[in-house]
PDB file of C-alpha atoms in Angstrom:
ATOM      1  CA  UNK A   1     -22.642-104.677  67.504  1.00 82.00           C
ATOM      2  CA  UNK A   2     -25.878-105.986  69.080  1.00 85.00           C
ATOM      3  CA  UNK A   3     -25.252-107.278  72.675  1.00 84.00           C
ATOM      4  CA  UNK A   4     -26.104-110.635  71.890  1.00 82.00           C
ATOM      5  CA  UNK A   5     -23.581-110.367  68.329  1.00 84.00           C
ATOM      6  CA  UNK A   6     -21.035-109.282  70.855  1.00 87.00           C
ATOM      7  CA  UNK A   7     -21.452-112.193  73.611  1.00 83.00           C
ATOM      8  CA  UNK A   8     -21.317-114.654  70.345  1.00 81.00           C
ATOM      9  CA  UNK A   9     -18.686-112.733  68.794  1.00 83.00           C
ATOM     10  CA  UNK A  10     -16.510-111.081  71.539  1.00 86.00           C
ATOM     11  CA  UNK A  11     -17.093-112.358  74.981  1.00 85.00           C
ATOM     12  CA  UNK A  12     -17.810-116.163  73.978  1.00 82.00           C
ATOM     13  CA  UNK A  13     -14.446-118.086  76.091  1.00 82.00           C
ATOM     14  CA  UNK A  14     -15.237-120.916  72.697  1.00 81.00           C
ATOM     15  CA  UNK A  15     -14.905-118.360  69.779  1.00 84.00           C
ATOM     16  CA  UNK A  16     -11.175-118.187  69.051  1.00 84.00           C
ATOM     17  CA  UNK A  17      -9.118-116.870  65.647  1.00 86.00           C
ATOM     18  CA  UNK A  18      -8.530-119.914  63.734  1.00 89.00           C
ATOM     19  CA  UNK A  19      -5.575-119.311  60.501  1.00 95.00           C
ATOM     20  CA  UNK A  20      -5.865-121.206  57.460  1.00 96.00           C
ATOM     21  CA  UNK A  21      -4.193-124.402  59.177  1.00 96.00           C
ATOM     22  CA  UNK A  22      -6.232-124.805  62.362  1.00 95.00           C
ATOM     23  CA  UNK A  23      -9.607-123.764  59.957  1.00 94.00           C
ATOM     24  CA  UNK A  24      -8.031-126.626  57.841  1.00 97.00           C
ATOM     25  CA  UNK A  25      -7.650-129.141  61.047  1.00 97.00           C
ATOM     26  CA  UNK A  26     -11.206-128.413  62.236  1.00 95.00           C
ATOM     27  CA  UNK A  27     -12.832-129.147  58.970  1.00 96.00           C
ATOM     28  CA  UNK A  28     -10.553-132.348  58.420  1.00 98.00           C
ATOM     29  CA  UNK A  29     -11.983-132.920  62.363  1.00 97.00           C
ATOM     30  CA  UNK A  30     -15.826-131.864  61.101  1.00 97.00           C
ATOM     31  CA  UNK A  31     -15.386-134.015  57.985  1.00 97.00           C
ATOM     32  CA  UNK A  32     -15.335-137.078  59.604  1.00 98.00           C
ATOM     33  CA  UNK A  33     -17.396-136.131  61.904  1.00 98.00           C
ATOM     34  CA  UNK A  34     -19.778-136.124  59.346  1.00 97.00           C
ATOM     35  CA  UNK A  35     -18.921-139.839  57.887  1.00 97.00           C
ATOM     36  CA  UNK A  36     -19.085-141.185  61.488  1.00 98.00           C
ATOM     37  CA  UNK A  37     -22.708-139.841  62.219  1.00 97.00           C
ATOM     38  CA  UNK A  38     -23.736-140.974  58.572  1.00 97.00           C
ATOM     39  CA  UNK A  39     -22.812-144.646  59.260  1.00 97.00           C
ATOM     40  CA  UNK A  40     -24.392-144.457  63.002  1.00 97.00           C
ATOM     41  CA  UNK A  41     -27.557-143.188  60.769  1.00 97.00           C
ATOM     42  CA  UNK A  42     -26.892-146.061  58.359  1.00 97.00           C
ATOM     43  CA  UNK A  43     -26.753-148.391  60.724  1.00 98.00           C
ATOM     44  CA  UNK A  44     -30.379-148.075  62.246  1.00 97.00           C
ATOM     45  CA  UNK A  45     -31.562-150.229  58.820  1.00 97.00           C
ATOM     46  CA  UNK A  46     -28.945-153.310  59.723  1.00 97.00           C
ATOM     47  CA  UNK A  47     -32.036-155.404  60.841  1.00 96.00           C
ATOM     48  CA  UNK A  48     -34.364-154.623  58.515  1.00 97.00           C
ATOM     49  CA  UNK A  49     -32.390-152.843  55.655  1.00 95.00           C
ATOM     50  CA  UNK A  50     -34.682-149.512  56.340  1.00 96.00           C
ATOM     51  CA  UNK A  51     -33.078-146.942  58.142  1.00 97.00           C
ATOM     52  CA  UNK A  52     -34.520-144.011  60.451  1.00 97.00           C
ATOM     53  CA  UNK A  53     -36.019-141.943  58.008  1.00 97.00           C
ATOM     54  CA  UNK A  54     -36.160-138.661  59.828  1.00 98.00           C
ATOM     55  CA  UNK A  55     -35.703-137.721  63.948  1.00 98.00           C
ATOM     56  CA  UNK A  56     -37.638-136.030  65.759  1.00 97.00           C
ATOM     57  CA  UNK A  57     -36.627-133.939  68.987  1.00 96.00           C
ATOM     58  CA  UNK A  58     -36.870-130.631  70.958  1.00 93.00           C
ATOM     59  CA  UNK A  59     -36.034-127.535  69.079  1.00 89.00           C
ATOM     60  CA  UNK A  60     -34.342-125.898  71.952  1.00 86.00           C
ATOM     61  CA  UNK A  61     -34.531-126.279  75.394  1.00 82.00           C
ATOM     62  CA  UNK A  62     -37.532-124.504  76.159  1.00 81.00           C
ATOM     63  CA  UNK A  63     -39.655-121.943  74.930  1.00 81.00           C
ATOM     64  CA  UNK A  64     -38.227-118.812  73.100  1.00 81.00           C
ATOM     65  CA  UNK A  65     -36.069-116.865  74.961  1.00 82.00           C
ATOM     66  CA  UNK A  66     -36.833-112.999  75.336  1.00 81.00           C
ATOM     67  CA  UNK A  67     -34.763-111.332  72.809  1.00 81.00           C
ATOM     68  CA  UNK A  68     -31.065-111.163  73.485  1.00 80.00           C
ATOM     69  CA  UNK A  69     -31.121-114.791  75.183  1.00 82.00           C
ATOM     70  CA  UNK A  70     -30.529-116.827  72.753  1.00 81.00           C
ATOM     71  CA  UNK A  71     -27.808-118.271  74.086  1.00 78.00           C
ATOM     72  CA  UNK A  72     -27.852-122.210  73.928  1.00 78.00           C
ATOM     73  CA  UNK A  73     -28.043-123.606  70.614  1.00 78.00           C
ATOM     74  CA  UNK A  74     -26.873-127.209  70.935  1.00 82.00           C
ATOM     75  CA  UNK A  75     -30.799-128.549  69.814  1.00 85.00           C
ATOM     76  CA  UNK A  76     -29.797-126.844  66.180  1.00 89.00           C
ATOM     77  CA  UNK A  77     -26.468-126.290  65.754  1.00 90.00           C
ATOM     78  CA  UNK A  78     -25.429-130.264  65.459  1.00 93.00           C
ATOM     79  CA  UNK A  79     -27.875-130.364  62.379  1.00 96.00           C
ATOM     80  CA  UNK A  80     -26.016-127.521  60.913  1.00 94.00           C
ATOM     81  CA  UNK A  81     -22.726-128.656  60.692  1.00 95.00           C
ATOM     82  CA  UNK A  82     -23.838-131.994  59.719  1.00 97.00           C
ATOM     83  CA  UNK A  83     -25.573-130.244  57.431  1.00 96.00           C
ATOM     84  CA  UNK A  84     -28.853-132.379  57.899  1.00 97.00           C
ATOM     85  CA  UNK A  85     -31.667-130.265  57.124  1.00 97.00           C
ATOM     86  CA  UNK A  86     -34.200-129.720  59.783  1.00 96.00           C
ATOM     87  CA  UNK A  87     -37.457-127.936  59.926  1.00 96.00           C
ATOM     88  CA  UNK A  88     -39.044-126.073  63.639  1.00 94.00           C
ATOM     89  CA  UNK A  89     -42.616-126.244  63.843  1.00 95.00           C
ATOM     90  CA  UNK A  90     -44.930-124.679  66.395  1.00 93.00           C
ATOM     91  CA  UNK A  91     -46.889-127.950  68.600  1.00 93.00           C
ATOM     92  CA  UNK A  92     -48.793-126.462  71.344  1.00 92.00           C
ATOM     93  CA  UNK A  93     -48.533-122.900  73.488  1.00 93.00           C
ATOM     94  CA  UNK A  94     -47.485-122.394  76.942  1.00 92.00           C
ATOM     95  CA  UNK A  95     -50.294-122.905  79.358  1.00 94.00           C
ATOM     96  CA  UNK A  96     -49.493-121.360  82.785  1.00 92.00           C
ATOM     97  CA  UNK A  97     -51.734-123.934  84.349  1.00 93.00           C
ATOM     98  CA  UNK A  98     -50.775-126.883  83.596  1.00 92.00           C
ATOM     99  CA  UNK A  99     -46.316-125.454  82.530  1.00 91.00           C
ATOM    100  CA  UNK A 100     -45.662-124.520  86.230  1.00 91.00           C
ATOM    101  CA  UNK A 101     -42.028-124.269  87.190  1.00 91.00           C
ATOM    102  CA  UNK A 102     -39.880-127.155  88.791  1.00 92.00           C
ATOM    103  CA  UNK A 103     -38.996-125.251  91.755  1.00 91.00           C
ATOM    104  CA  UNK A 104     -37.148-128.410  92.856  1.00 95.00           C
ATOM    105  CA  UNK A 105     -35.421-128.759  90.011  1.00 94.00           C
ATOM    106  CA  UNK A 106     -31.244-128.066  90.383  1.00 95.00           C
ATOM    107  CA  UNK A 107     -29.386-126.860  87.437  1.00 94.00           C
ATOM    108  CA  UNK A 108     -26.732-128.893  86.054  1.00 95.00           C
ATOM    109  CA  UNK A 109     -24.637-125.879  85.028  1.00 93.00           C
ATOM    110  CA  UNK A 110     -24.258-122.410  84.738  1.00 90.00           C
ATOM    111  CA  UNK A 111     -26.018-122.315  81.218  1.00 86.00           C
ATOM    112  CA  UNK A 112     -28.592-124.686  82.495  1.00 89.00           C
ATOM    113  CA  UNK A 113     -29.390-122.680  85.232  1.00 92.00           C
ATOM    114  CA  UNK A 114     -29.175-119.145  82.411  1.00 89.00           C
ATOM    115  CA  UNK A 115     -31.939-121.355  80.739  1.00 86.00           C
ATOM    116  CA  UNK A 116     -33.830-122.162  83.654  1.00 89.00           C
ATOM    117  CA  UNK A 117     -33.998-118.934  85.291  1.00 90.00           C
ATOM    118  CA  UNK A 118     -35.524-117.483  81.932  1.00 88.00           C
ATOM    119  CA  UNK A 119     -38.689-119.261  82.470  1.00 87.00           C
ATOM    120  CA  UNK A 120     -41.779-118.145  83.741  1.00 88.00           C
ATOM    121  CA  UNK A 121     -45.047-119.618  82.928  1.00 87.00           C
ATOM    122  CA  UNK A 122     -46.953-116.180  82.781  1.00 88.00           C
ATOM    123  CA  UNK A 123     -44.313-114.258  81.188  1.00 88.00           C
ATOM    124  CA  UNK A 124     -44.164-117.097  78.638  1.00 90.00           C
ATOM    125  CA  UNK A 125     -48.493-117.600  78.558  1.00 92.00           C
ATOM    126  CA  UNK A 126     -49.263-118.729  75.004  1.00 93.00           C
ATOM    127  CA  UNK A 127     -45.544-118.764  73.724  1.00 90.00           C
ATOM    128  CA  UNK A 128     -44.975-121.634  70.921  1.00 90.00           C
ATOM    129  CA  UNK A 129     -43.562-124.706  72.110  1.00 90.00           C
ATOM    130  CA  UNK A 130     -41.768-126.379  68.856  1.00 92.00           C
ATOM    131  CA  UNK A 131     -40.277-129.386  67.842  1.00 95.00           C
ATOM    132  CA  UNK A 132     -38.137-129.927  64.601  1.00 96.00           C
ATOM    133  CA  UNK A 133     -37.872-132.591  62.523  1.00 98.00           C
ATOM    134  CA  UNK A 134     -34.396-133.759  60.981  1.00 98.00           C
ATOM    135  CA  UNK A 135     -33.254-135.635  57.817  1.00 98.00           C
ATOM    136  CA  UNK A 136     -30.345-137.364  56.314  1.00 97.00           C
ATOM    137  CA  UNK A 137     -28.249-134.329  54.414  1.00 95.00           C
ATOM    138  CA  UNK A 138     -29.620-133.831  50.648  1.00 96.00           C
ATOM    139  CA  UNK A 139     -32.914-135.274  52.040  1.00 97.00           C
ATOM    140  CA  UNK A 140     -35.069-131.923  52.575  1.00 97.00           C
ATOM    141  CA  UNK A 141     -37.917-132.732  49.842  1.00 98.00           C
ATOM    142  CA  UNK A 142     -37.916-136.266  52.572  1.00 98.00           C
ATOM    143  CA  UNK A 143     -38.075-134.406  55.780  1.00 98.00           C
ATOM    144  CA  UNK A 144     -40.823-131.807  54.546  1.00 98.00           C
ATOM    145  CA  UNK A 145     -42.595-134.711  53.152  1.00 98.00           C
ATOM    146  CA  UNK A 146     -42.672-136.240  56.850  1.00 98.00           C
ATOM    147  CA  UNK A 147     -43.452-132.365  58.338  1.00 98.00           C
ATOM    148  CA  UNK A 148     -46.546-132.302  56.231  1.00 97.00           C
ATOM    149  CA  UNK A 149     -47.960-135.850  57.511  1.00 97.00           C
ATOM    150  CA  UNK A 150     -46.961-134.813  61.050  1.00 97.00           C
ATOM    151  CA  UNK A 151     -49.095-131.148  60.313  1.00 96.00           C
ATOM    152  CA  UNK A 152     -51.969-133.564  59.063  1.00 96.00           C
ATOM    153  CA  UNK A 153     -51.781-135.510  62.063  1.00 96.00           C
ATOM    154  CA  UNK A 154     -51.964-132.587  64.469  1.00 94.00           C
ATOM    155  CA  UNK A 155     -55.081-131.419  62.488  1.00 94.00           C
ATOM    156  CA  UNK A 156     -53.468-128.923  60.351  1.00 90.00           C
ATOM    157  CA  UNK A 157     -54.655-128.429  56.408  1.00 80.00           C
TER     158      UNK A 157
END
């Protein structure tokens, strides 16, 4: 098992063995979970009948990680048990000039400070900086519609 399979797998204190009934209970849970977010969604249109058509928002929480660090996923992982399909896209690259560290900034936990202390602004010089782009679920042909204005707008054939 790769080390990062095993942390997500193994070592993760939020991965437990669900039976049939708890698997059952959490997809009940998930379920209207879903139907919940889909009326908050709805609900952007109540003024004008048009709701948000897409969001767009960070892809993670910084820059790549080096491989094996992967280990905050929160950016993505709502979108994929919604089951909203999303698409990353690259924006700009990490400048060291103008990306310097916080130095003064103070972590707000232990995997904010993991994320933190993974940045460098040379180590990272000319990594992608993304965004992604989110739709309604059974809306993909929608949200790459809206990705391919957004690549026009940065420029991009």
């Amino acid at each position: 098992m790769l080390p990062l399979t095993k942390w997500l797998v193994k070592d993760n204190p939020n991965v437990k063995y669900q039976g049939i009934e708890s698997r059952c209970a959490l997809k009940v849970r998930r379920d209207r979970y879903r139907l919940k977010y889909n009326r908050l969604w709805l609900s952007t249109g109540k003024d004008d009948g048009h709701p948000v058509d897409a969001i767009l928002l960070p892809a993670a929480p910084g820059c790549p990680p080096p491989h094996g660090n992967s280990k905050y996923w929160s950016y993505t992982s709502q979108w994929n048990m919604l089951e909203y399909p999303g698409a990353a896209f690259p924006v700009t690259v990490v400048d060291p000039e103008i990306d310097v560290k916080d130095t003064s900034y103070v972590p707000r936990n232990d995997q904010d400070k993991f994320n933190y202390e993974l940045y460098s602004p040379e180590w990272y010089t000319d990594a992608p900086i993304g965004l992604q782009l989110v739709a309604r679920r059974f809306e993909v042909e929608k949200c790459l519609a809206i990705l391919e204005v957004i690549e026009r707008a940065m420029g991009r054939p």
